[in-house]
Amino acid sequence: MKSISLDITKAAQFLQSGAIQAYESKVKAAQEALENGTCPGNDFLGWLHLPSSITPEFLNEVQCVADTLREKCEVIVVAGIGGSYLGARAVIEALGNAFAWLVNDKQNPTILFAGNNIGEDYLSELTEYLRDKRFGVINISKSGTTTETALTFRLLKKQCELQRGKQQAKDVIVAITDAKKGAARTCADKEGYKSFIIPDNVGGRFSVLTPVGLLPIACAGFDIKALVGGAADMEKATGKEVPFEQNIAAQYAAVRNALYNEAGKKIEIMVNYQPKLHFVSEWWKQLFGESEGKEHKGIFPASCDFTTDLHSMGQWIQEGERSIFETVISIEQSNRNLLFPNDEENLDGLNFLAGKHVDEVNKMAELGTRLAHVDGGVPNIRISVPALNEYYIGQLIYFFEIACGISGNVLGVNPFNQPGVEAYKKNMFALLNKPGYEAESKAIQDRLK
Ligand code: PA5
């Protein structure tokens, strides 16, 4: 079986010789600390050996629940935000038909995502769309109290009960939440919903290989065994005993810290050449952004979809401030074949492309961009993925998770908390006069006078 690979040569050329190797001891210490549970945030290391510890019995249980939802629903709404939806969406969009939601696909339910915003129009249009659909809901929230998700779930639960009747609604509502605490747990237990537990020691953004990601992915019709298999193989390939030079997660963690500290590269742009990977970048941004952006430190994770964004952000990347580096996810082999046709009149002058695969044109765009951006002073890291399927996406997920755990430790922050996320919530609750926030409400009203 092939594996994803990493090419850092076009980033290393922007660093002094030996600059990446200089991180070897720090990277090794970080990986030891993760393994030994001696790093900051060590109560959130449940993801580290998760892939190899998932049993076939557990996957069967998830698959069984997915099969029930698939049978009873034409639409499944996944309610969740941040780590409680991005992983599932990343995998489903990467593997799915780009137009699946427009196709009347009798084999697979349409998977929609909600509970990740508070847009009145969005939610109103969603409820309108669902009005004549046999829909189900997967309510995902580790804390069980996140406002965006809870608010959406209340709307969807009521609508589902109205459309199906309370009894039948129970068969198509599944909760994925904490074992004991939070409103989502209270509601699931009281209503008798099927539920899965998010392990205490797995934080939201590291939870895609728990039911948080696995259930929606299985509902969409993808092979969760292959996904977990890919992740488990990557767990082996990036273990602490793997030599630094051969450990792609260690290399990625080292080069990005070297670019940040030694070359002043403060922004990493995750780039893809396949629109299907848009949400892989969104998931990656959350993983690294929420893990590393602390104590006034951390690389700012950004993303671009190429070639689309070459016509918007390309100018900035080529000639703007030289504080960026690029990490490209390159898919070696496309899943489909589409040859560019010949045209006798050749009015568009494109016959030089006739007979070529569209992907060949895309690959030349990728190579041309790489050369141009490197010439323009942008270090380039390349992650090569043999093909877009469950197995390699599983590898990619674990690769980024372990690299993030190592990288955050090298940076010197706790990669597994997110204290900064609370600031907006406190103000929002105070402004909305949430019970228990009386003092904050008064203080904020005084501030706004
Ligand atoms: O990574 C994280 O921990 C966060 O992004 C959470 O996933 C997000 O805030 C949603 O939280 P919850 O699952 O508790 O609703």
mmCIF file of N, CA and C in Angstrom, residues 22-148:
data_model
loop_
_atom_site.group_PDB
_atom_site.id
_atom_site.type_symbol
_atom_site.label_atom_id
_atom_site.label_comp_id
_atom_site.label_asym_id
_atom_site.label_seq_id
_atom_site.Cartn_x
_atom_site.Cartn_y
_atom_site.Cartn_z
ATOM 1 N N ALA A 22 18.177 21.138 13.275
ATOM 2 C CA ALA A 22 18.335 21.725 14.612
ATOM 3 C C ALA A 22 17.093 21.516 15.474
ATOM 4 N N TYR A 23 15.965 21.236 14.836
ATOM 5 C CA TYR A 23 14.722 21.002 15.589
ATOM 6 C C TYR A 23 14.539 19.540 15.994
ATOM 7 N N GLU A 24 15.453 18.692 15.553
ATOM 8 C CA GLU A 24 15.269 17.258 15.810
ATOM 9 C C GLU A 24 15.072 16.957 17.301
ATOM 10 N N SER A 25 15.938 17.542 18.142
ATOM 11 C CA SER A 25 15.843 17.193 19.565
ATOM 12 C C SER A 25 14.542 17.731 20.168
ATOM 13 N N LYS A 26 14.130 18.923 19.732
ATOM 14 C CA LYS A 26 12.879 19.491 20.276
ATOM 15 C C LYS A 26 11.679 18.653 19.837
ATOM 16 N N VAL A 27 11.713 18.245 18.578
ATOM 17 C CA VAL A 27 10.615 17.433 18.049
ATOM 18 C C VAL A 27 10.564 16.089 18.773
ATOM 19 N N LYS A 28 11.719 15.506 18.975
ATOM 20 C CA LYS A 28 11.772 14.212 19.668
ATOM 21 C C LYS A 28 11.263 14.355 21.108
ATOM 22 N N ALA A 29 11.688 15.451 21.759
ATOM 23 C CA ALA A 29 11.238 15.680 23.147
ATOM 24 C C ALA A 29 9.726 15.869 23.173
ATOM 25 N N ALA A 30 9.205 16.586 22.180
ATOM 26 C CA ALA A 30 7.745 16.813 22.124
ATOM 27 C C ALA A 30 7.015 15.487 21.951
ATOM 28 N N GLN A 31 7.565 14.640 21.088
ATOM 29 C CA GLN A 31 6.892 13.360 20.831
ATOM 30 C C GLN A 31 6.971 12.441 22.058
ATOM 31 N N GLU A 32 8.119 12.476 22.733
ATOM 32 C CA GLU A 32 8.260 11.714 23.991
ATOM 33 C C GLU A 32 7.221 12.187 25.004
ATOM 34 N N ALA A 33 7.103 13.516 25.106
ATOM 35 C CA ALA A 33 6.180 14.086 26.094
ATOM 36 C C ALA A 33 4.734 13.698 25.786
ATOM 37 N N LEU A 34 4.405 13.650 24.488
ATOM 38 C CA LEU A 34 3.051 13.215 24.106
ATOM 39 C C LEU A 34 2.852 11.753 24.514
ATOM 40 N N GLU A 35 3.837 10.932 24.176
ATOM 41 C CA GLU A 35 3.747 9.492 24.480
ATOM 42 C C GLU A 35 3.687 9.226 25.974
ATOM 43 N N ASN A 36 4.517 9.974 26.725
ATOM 44 C CA ASN A 36 4.591 9.722 28.170
ATOM 45 C C ASN A 36 3.515 10.476 28.952
ATOM 46 N N GLY A 37 2.780 11.305 28.243
ATOM 47 C CA GLY A 37 1.730 12.071 28.928
ATOM 48 C C GLY A 37 2.291 13.116 29.864
ATOM 49 N N THR A 38 3.454 13.677 29.521
ATOM 50 C CA THR A 38 4.054 14.685 30.407
ATOM 51 C C THR A 38 3.962 16.083 29.808
ATOM 52 N N CYS A 39 3.235 16.239 28.708
ATOM 53 C CA CYS A 39 3.144 17.561 28.058
ATOM 54 C C CYS A 39 1.950 18.339 28.619
ATOM 55 N N PRO A 40 1.919 19.658 28.375
ATOM 56 C CA PRO A 40 0.737 20.415 28.788
ATOM 57 C C PRO A 40 -0.503 19.866 28.082
ATOM 58 N N GLY A 41 -1.601 19.837 28.794
ATOM 59 C CA GLY A 41 -2.841 19.317 28.205
ATOM 60 C C GLY A 41 -2.854 17.805 28.118
ATOM 61 N N ASN A 42 -2.104 17.158 29.041
ATOM 62 C CA ASN A 42 -1.958 15.694 28.928
ATOM 63 C C ASN A 42 -3.222 14.902 29.256
ATOM 64 N N ASP A 43 -4.283 15.617 29.669
ATOM 65 C CA ASP A 43 -5.548 14.901 29.867
ATOM 66 C C ASP A 43 -6.362 14.846 28.570
ATOM 67 N N PHE A 44 -5.764 15.344 27.480
ATOM 68 C CA PHE A 44 -6.451 15.312 26.179
ATOM 69 C C PHE A 44 -5.637 14.573 25.129
ATOM 70 N N LEU A 45 -5.087 13.434 25.503
ATOM 71 C CA LEU A 45 -4.230 12.701 24.566
ATOM 72 C C LEU A 45 -4.903 11.429 24.038
ATOM 73 N N GLY A 46 -6.212 11.357 24.194
ATOM 74 C CA GLY A 46 -6.925 10.153 23.778
ATOM 75 C C GLY A 46 -6.869 9.894 22.274
ATOM 76 N N TRP A 47 -6.548 10.925 21.492
ATOM 77 C CA TRP A 47 -6.484 10.773 20.026
ATOM 78 C C TRP A 47 -5.197 10.092 19.572
ATOM 79 N N LEU A 48 -4.169 10.090 20.461
ATOM 80 C CA LEU A 48 -2.813 9.705 20.042
ATOM 81 C C LEU A 48 -2.759 8.263 19.526
ATOM 82 N N HIS A 49 -3.373 7.358 20.239
ATOM 83 C CA HIS A 49 -3.400 5.959 19.782
ATOM 84 C C HIS A 49 -4.830 5.499 19.498
ATOM 85 N N LEU A 50 -5.664 6.473 19.181
ATOM 86 C CA LEU A 50 -7.060 6.142 18.891
ATOM 87 C C LEU A 50 -7.213 5.215 17.676
ATOM 88 N N PRO A 51 -6.564 5.538 16.526
ATOM 89 C CA PRO A 51 -6.818 4.686 15.344
ATOM 90 C C PRO A 51 -6.533 3.210 15.609
ATOM 91 N N SER A 52 -5.410 2.912 16.258
ATOM 92 C CA SER A 52 -5.054 1.497 16.472
ATOM 93 C C SER A 52 -5.894 0.849 17.565
ATOM 94 N N SER A 53 -6.643 1.671 18.317
ATOM 95 C CA SER A 53 -7.423 1.054 19.406
ATOM 96 C C SER A 53 -8.907 0.907 19.048
ATOM 97 N N ILE A 54 -9.296 1.373 17.875
ATOM 98 C CA ILE A 54 -10.711 1.238 17.491
ATOM 99 C C ILE A 54 -10.969 -0.217 17.078
ATOM 100 N N THR A 55 -11.966 -0.833 17.691
ATOM 101 C CA THR A 55 -12.218 -2.257 17.404
ATOM 102 C C THR A 55 -13.215 -2.420 16.250
ATOM 103 N N PRO A 56 -13.147 -3.573 15.566
ATOM 104 C CA PRO A 56 -14.139 -3.838 14.516
ATOM 105 C C PRO A 56 -15.564 -3.832 15.071
ATOM 106 N N GLU A 57 -15.704 -4.273 16.327
ATOM 107 C CA GLU A 57 -17.049 -4.307 16.939
ATOM 108 C C GLU A 57 -17.610 -2.886 17.050
ATOM 109 N N PHE A 58 -16.735 -1.965 17.446
ATOM 110 C CA PHE A 58 -17.189 -0.575 17.597
ATOM 111 C C PHE A 58 -17.576 0.010 16.238
ATOM 112 N N LEU A 59 -16.747 -0.265 15.232
ATOM 113 C CA LEU A 59 -17.061 0.243 13.891
ATOM 114 C C LEU A 59 -18.377 -0.347 13.398
ATOM 115 N N ASN A 60 -18.621 -1.615 13.732
ATOM 116 C CA ASN A 60 -19.891 -2.245 13.329
ATOM 117 C C ASN A 60 -21.077 -1.562 13.997
ATOM 118 N N GLU A 61 -20.887 -1.208 15.270
ATOM 119 C CA GLU A 61 -21.977 -0.523 15.987
ATOM 120 C C GLU A 61 -22.295 0.811 15.311
ATOM 121 N N VAL A 62 -21.224 1.556 14.965
ATOM 122 C CA VAL A 62 -21.431 2.854 14.300
ATOM 123 C C VAL A 62 -22.128 2.619 12.952
ATOM 124 N N GLN A 63 -21.653 1.610 12.237
ATOM 125 C CA GLN A 63 -22.208 1.321 10.907
ATOM 126 C C GLN A 63 -23.693 0.947 11.002
ATOM 127 N N CYS A 64 -24.021 0.196 12.044
ATOM 128 C CA CYS A 64 -25.418 -0.234 12.254
ATOM 129 C C CYS A 64 -26.342 0.970 12.414
ATOM 130 N N VAL A 65 -25.900 1.912 13.250
ATOM 131 C CA VAL A 65 -26.716 3.116 13.477
ATOM 132 C C VAL A 65 -26.797 3.921 12.177
ATOM 133 N N ALA A 66 -25.671 3.988 11.466
ATOM 134 C CA ALA A 66 -25.664 4.710 10.181
ATOM 135 C C ALA A 66 -26.654 4.050 9.217
ATOM 136 N N ASP A 67 -26.657 2.730 9.187
ATOM 137 C CA ASP A 67 -27.559 2.019 8.266
ATOM 138 C C ASP A 67 -29.024 2.321 8.578
ATOM 139 N N THR A 68 -29.345 2.391 9.861
ATOM 140 C CA THR A 68 -30.724 2.726 10.240
ATOM 141 C C THR A 68 -31.086 4.115 9.736
ATOM 142 N N LEU A 69 -30.182 5.080 9.959
ATOM 143 C CA LEU A 69 -30.453 6.445 9.500
ATOM 144 C C LEU A 69 -30.559 6.492 7.979
ATOM 145 N N ARG A 70 -29.682 5.745 7.318
ATOM 146 C CA ARG A 70 -29.688 5.732 5.844
ATOM 147 C C ARG A 70 -31.006 5.171 5.300
ATOM 148 N N GLU A 71 -31.526 4.203 6.040
ATOM 149 C CA GLU A 71 -32.774 3.574 5.588
ATOM 150 C C GLU A 71 -33.975 4.495 5.820
ATOM 151 N N LYS A 72 -33.949 5.202 6.941
ATOM 152 C CA LYS A 72 -35.146 5.959 7.311
ATOM 153 C C LYS A 72 -35.136 7.421 6.855
ATOM 154 N N CYS A 73 -33.983 7.887 6.330
ATOM 155 C CA CYS A 73 -33.888 9.335 6.026
ATOM 156 C C CYS A 73 -33.417 9.592 4.602
ATOM 157 N N GLU A 74 -34.030 10.582 3.957
ATOM 158 C CA GLU A 74 -33.458 11.028 2.680
ATOM 159 C C GLU A 74 -32.486 12.185 2.904
ATOM 160 N N VAL A 75 -32.618 12.860 4.041
ATOM 161 C CA VAL A 75 -31.674 13.925 4.409
ATOM 162 C C VAL A 75 -31.265 13.701 5.867
ATOM 163 N N ILE A 76 -29.968 13.842 6.132
ATOM 164 C CA ILE A 76 -29.496 13.779 7.526
ATOM 165 C C ILE A 76 -28.796 15.094 7.821
ATOM 166 N N VAL A 77 -29.268 15.773 8.863
ATOM 167 C CA VAL A 77 -28.651 17.045 9.232
ATOM 168 C C VAL A 77 -27.679 16.798 10.388
ATOM 169 N N VAL A 78 -26.435 17.180 10.177
ATOM 170 C CA VAL A 78 -25.432 17.062 11.232
ATOM 171 C C VAL A 78 -25.356 18.416 11.925
ATOM 172 N N ALA A 79 -25.796 18.459 13.190
ATOM 173 C CA ALA A 79 -25.736 19.714 13.946
ATOM 174 C C ALA A 79 -24.483 19.696 14.804
ATOM 175 N N GLY A 80 -23.592 20.646 14.561
ATOM 176 C CA GLY A 80 -22.343 20.706 15.330
ATOM 177 C C GLY A 80 -21.512 21.867 14.815
ATOM 178 N N ILE A 81 -20.554 22.282 15.626
ATOM 179 C CA ILE A 81 -19.705 23.411 15.231
ATOM 180 C C ILE A 81 -18.251 23.084 15.577
ATOM 181 N N GLY A 82 -17.310 23.729 14.888
ATOM 182 C CA GLY A 82 -15.884 23.521 15.162
ATOM 183 C C GLY A 82 -15.522 22.054 14.981
ATOM 184 N N GLY A 83 -14.867 21.508 15.991
ATOM 185 C CA GLY A 83 -14.445 20.112 15.925
ATOM 186 C C GLY A 83 -15.623 19.144 15.875
ATOM 187 N N SER A 84 -16.805 19.638 16.167
ATOM 188 C CA SER A 84 -17.976 18.762 16.140
ATOM 189 C C SER A 84 -18.636 18.711 14.767
ATOM 190 N N TYR A 85 -17.992 19.317 13.736
ATOM 191 C CA TYR A 85 -18.521 19.115 12.381
ATOM 192 C C TYR A 85 -17.470 19.162 11.283
ATOM 193 N N LEU A 86 -16.360 19.875 11.520
ATOM 194 C CA LEU A 86 -15.442 20.118 10.395
ATOM 195 C C LEU A 86 -14.795 18.849 9.847
ATOM 196 N N GLY A 87 -14.458 17.911 10.730
ATOM 197 C CA GLY A 87 -13.810 16.674 10.269
ATOM 198 C C GLY A 87 -14.741 15.867 9.371
ATOM 199 N N ALA A 88 -15.989 15.707 9.829
ATOM 200 C CA ALA A 88 -16.961 14.941 9.029
ATOM 201 C C ALA A 88 -17.177 15.624 7.687
ATOM 202 N N ARG A 89 -17.328 16.933 7.711
ATOM 203 C CA ARG A 89 -17.590 17.656 6.453
ATOM 204 C C ARG A 89 -16.395 17.551 5.505
ATOM 205 N N ALA A 90 -15.186 17.638 6.093
ATOM 206 C CA ALA A 90 -13.967 17.548 5.273
ATOM 207 C C ALA A 90 -13.930 16.216 4.535
ATOM 208 N N VAL A 91 -14.193 15.131 5.257
ATOM 209 C CA VAL A 91 -14.107 13.799 4.642
ATOM 210 C C VAL A 91 -15.239 13.602 3.633
ATOM 211 N N ILE A 92 -16.444 13.977 4.017
ATOM 212 C CA ILE A 92 -17.603 13.746 3.138
ATOM 213 C C ILE A 92 -17.456 14.541 1.835
ATOM 214 N N GLU A 93 -17.003 15.783 1.941
ATOM 215 C CA GLU A 93 -16.859 16.583 0.714
ATOM 216 C C GLU A 93 -15.672 16.122 -0.126
ATOM 217 N N ALA A 94 -14.599 15.676 0.534
ATOM 218 C CA ALA A 94 -13.419 15.217 -0.217
ATOM 219 C C ALA A 94 -13.744 13.959 -1.022
ATOM 220 N N LEU A 95 -14.601 13.102 -0.456
ATOM 221 C CA LEU A 95 -14.869 11.817 -1.108
ATOM 222 C C LEU A 95 -16.144 11.806 -1.942
ATOM 223 N N GLY A 96 -16.989 12.782 -1.716
ATOM 224 C CA GLY A 96 -18.302 12.744 -2.370
ATOM 225 C C GLY A 96 -18.304 13.344 -3.761
ATOM 226 N N ASN A 97 -19.408 13.126 -4.442
ATOM 227 C CA ASN A 97 -19.646 13.757 -5.732
ATOM 228 C C ASN A 97 -19.880 15.252 -5.476
ATOM 229 N N ALA A 98 -19.186 16.097 -6.228
ATOM 230 C CA ALA A 98 -19.286 17.540 -5.997
ATOM 231 C C ALA A 98 -20.726 18.035 -6.154
ATOM 232 N N PHE A 99 -21.528 17.306 -6.898
ATOM 233 C CA PHE A 99 -22.896 17.752 -7.135
ATOM 234 C C PHE A 99 -23.909 16.834 -6.452
ATOM 235 N N ALA A 100 -23.417 16.077 -5.465
ATOM 236 C CA ALA A 100 -24.270 15.075 -4.809
ATOM 237 C C ALA A 100 -25.562 15.686 -4.292
ATOM 238 N N TRP A 101 -25.462 16.885 -3.746
ATOM 239 C CA TRP A 101 -26.661 17.471 -3.132
ATOM 240 C C TRP A 101 -27.710 17.859 -4.177
ATOM 241 N N LEU A 102 -27.285 17.895 -5.463
ATOM 242 C CA LEU A 102 -28.246 18.209 -6.519
ATOM 243 C C LEU A 102 -28.797 16.936 -7.166
ATOM 244 N N VAL A 103 -28.085 15.833 -6.911
ATOM 245 C CA VAL A 103 -28.451 14.587 -7.567
ATOM 246 C C VAL A 103 -29.503 13.874 -6.732
ATOM 247 N N ASN A 104 -30.531 13.382 -7.386
ATOM 248 C CA ASN A 104 -31.534 12.618 -6.641
ATOM 249 C C ASN A 104 -30.994 11.197 -6.467
ATOM 250 N N ASP A 105 -30.109 11.033 -5.482
ATOM 251 C CA ASP A 105 -29.371 9.796 -5.301
ATOM 252 C C ASP A 105 -30.131 8.890 -4.339
ATOM 253 N N LYS A 106 -30.722 7.852 -4.885
ATOM 254 C CA LYS A 106 -31.548 6.975 -4.038
ATOM 255 C C LYS A 106 -30.672 6.134 -3.097
ATOM 256 N N GLN A 107 -29.391 5.988 -3.433
ATOM 257 C CA GLN A 107 -28.511 5.139 -2.630
ATOM 258 C C GLN A 107 -28.072 5.810 -1.331
ATOM 259 N N ASN A 108 -27.839 7.111 -1.429
ATOM 260 C CA ASN A 108 -27.254 7.808 -0.280
ATOM 261 C C ASN A 108 -28.092 9.004 0.133
ATOM 262 N N PRO A 109 -28.283 9.167 1.441
ATOM 263 C CA PRO A 109 -29.000 10.365 1.871
ATOM 264 C C PRO A 109 -28.138 11.608 1.646
ATOM 265 N N THR A 110 -28.786 12.732 1.524
ATOM 266 C CA THR A 110 -28.058 14.004 1.459
ATOM 267 C C THR A 110 -27.629 14.366 2.880
ATOM 268 N N ILE A 111 -26.360 14.716 3.037
ATOM 269 C CA ILE A 111 -25.890 15.115 4.375
ATOM 270 C C ILE A 111 -25.764 16.639 4.394
ATOM 271 N N LEU A 112 -26.439 17.270 5.325
ATOM 272 C CA LEU A 112 -26.347 18.721 5.461
ATOM 273 C C LEU A 112 -25.732 19.065 6.810
ATOM 274 N N PHE A 113 -25.100 20.230 6.864
ATOM 275 C CA PHE A 113 -24.464 20.651 8.116
ATOM 276 C C PHE A 113 -25.130 21.923 8.620
ATOM 277 N N ALA A 114 -25.467 21.927 9.896
ATOM 278 C CA ALA A 114 -26.077 23.108 10.513
ATOM 279 C C ALA A 114 -25.553 23.184 11.945
ATOM 280 N N GLY A 115 -26.033 24.175 12.672
ATOM 281 C CA GLY A 115 -25.557 24.306 14.052
ATOM 282 C C GLY A 115 -24.166 24.886 14.112
ATOM 283 N N ASN A 116 -23.681 25.393 12.948
ATOM 284 C CA ASN A 116 -22.343 25.991 12.925
ATOM 285 C C ASN A 116 -22.416 27.478 12.635
ATOM 286 N N ASN A 117 -23.601 28.061 12.760
ATOM 287 C CA ASN A 117 -23.752 29.512 12.599
ATOM 288 C C ASN A 117 -25.089 29.897 13.233
ATOM 289 N N ILE A 118 -25.350 31.212 13.276
ATOM 290 C CA ILE A 118 -26.626 31.657 13.867
ATOM 291 C C ILE A 118 -27.368 32.493 12.825
ATOM 292 N N GLY A 119 -27.163 32.135 11.548
ATOM 293 C CA GLY A 119 -27.795 32.911 10.476
ATOM 294 C C GLY A 119 -29.283 32.622 10.410
ATOM 295 N N GLU A 120 -30.094 33.642 10.634
ATOM 296 C CA GLU A 120 -31.553 33.443 10.624
ATOM 297 C C GLU A 120 -32.015 32.975 9.242
ATOM 298 N N ASP A 121 -31.466 33.590 8.190
ATOM 299 C CA ASP A 121 -31.862 33.188 6.834
ATOM 300 C C ASP A 121 -31.471 31.732 6.586
ATOM 301 N N TYR A 122 -30.238 31.383 6.998
ATOM 302 C CA TYR A 122 -29.743 30.018 6.786
ATOM 303 C C TYR A 122 -30.675 29.011 7.455
ATOM 304 N N LEU A 123 -30.986 29.281 8.715
ATOM 305 C CA LEU A 123 -31.806 28.325 9.464
ATOM 306 C C LEU A 123 -33.245 28.287 8.960
ATOM 307 N N SER A 124 -33.730 29.449 8.561
ATOM 308 C CA SER A 124 -35.097 29.495 8.050
ATOM 309 C C SER A 124 -35.167 28.742 6.717
ATOM 310 N N GLU A 125 -34.162 28.962 5.861
ATOM 311 C CA GLU A 125 -34.147 28.263 4.564
ATOM 312 C C GLU A 125 -33.964 26.756 4.759
ATOM 313 N N LEU A 126 -33.175 26.388 5.775
ATOM 314 C CA LEU A 126 -32.982 24.961 6.063
ATOM 315 C C LEU A 126 -34.307 24.316 6.481
ATOM 316 N N THR A 127 -34.995 24.969 7.408
ATOM 317 C CA THR A 127 -36.256 24.376 7.890
ATOM 318 C C THR A 127 -37.281 24.314 6.747
ATOM 319 N N GLU A 128 -37.231 25.307 5.881
ATOM 320 C CA GLU A 128 -38.143 25.303 4.722
ATOM 321 C C GLU A 128 -37.809 24.129 3.783
ATOM 322 N N TYR A 129 -36.500 23.945 3.537
ATOM 323 C CA TYR A 129 -36.057 22.852 2.656
ATOM 324 C C TYR A 129 -36.479 21.488 3.225
ATOM 325 N N LEU A 130 -36.410 21.376 4.564
ATOM 326 C CA LEU A 130 -36.685 20.079 5.197
ATOM 327 C C LEU A 130 -38.173 19.761 5.303
ATOM 328 N N ARG A 131 -38.997 20.773 5.006
ATOM 329 C CA ARG A 131 -40.431 20.638 5.264
ATOM 330 C C ARG A 131 -41.056 19.388 4.614
ATOM 331 N N ASP A 132 -40.644 19.066 3.415
ATOM 332 C CA ASP A 132 -41.254 17.885 2.773
ATOM 333 C C ASP A 132 -40.267 16.717 2.671
ATOM 334 N N LYS A 133 -39.257 16.716 3.553
ATOM 335 C CA LYS A 133 -38.230 15.659 3.487
ATOM 336 C C LYS A 133 -38.346 14.715 4.689
ATOM 337 N N ARG A 134 -38.005 13.451 4.444
ATOM 338 C CA ARG A 134 -37.872 12.515 5.561
ATOM 339 C C ARG A 134 -36.464 12.730 6.115
ATOM 340 N N PHE A 135 -36.368 13.544 7.160
ATOM 341 C CA PHE A 135 -35.010 13.867 7.625
ATOM 342 C C PHE A 135 -34.741 13.365 9.043
ATOM 343 N N GLY A 136 -33.447 13.185 9.324
ATOM 344 C CA GLY A 136 -33.000 12.806 10.652
ATOM 345 C C GLY A 136 -31.928 13.790 11.113
ATOM 346 N N VAL A 137 -31.546 13.682 12.379
ATOM 347 C CA VAL A 137 -30.589 14.637 12.937
ATOM 348 C C VAL A 137 -29.516 13.908 13.746
ATOM 349 N N ILE A 138 -28.262 14.296 13.518
ATOM 350 C CA ILE A 138 -27.185 13.840 14.407
ATOM 351 C C ILE A 138 -26.747 15.087 15.172
ATOM 352 N N ASN A 139 -27.013 15.078 16.466
ATOM 353 C CA ASN A 139 -26.717 16.254 17.299
ATOM 354 C C ASN A 139 -25.368 16.039 17.980
ATOM 355 N N ILE A 140 -24.370 16.826 17.584
ATOM 356 C CA ILE A 140 -23.008 16.585 18.085
ATOM 357 C C ILE A 140 -22.510 17.779 18.899
ATOM 358 N N SER A 141 -22.250 17.528 20.161
ATOM 359 C CA SER A 141 -21.670 18.578 21.000
ATOM 360 C C SER A 141 -21.035 17.932 22.217
ATOM 361 N N LYS A 142 -19.722 18.120 22.345
ATOM 362 C CA LYS A 142 -19.045 17.491 23.489
ATOM 363 C C LYS A 142 -19.531 18.112 24.794
ATOM 364 N N SER A 143 -19.557 19.438 24.826
ATOM 365 C CA SER A 143 -20.004 20.112 26.053
ATOM 366 C C SER A 143 -21.514 19.959 26.216
ATOM 367 N N GLY A 144 -22.181 19.825 25.094
ATOM 368 C CA GLY A 144 -23.637 19.703 25.119
ATOM 369 C C GLY A 144 -24.344 21.015 25.341
ATOM 370 N N THR A 145 -23.599 22.101 25.364
ATOM 371 C CA THR A 145 -24.222 23.390 25.676
ATOM 372 C C THR A 145 -23.877 24.477 24.666
ATOM 373 N N THR A 146 -23.201 24.134 23.583
ATOM 374 C CA THR A 146 -22.776 25.171 22.628
ATOM 375 C C THR A 146 -23.997 25.828 21.975
ATOM 376 N N THR A 147 -24.062 27.150 22.068
ATOM 377 C CA THR A 147 -25.272 27.887 21.681
ATOM 378 C C THR A 147 -25.697 27.613 20.239
ATOM 379 N N GLU A 148 -24.752 27.735 19.301
ATOM 380 C CA GLU A 148 -25.093 27.583 17.876
ATOM 381 C C GLU A 148 -25.761 26.228 17.635
#
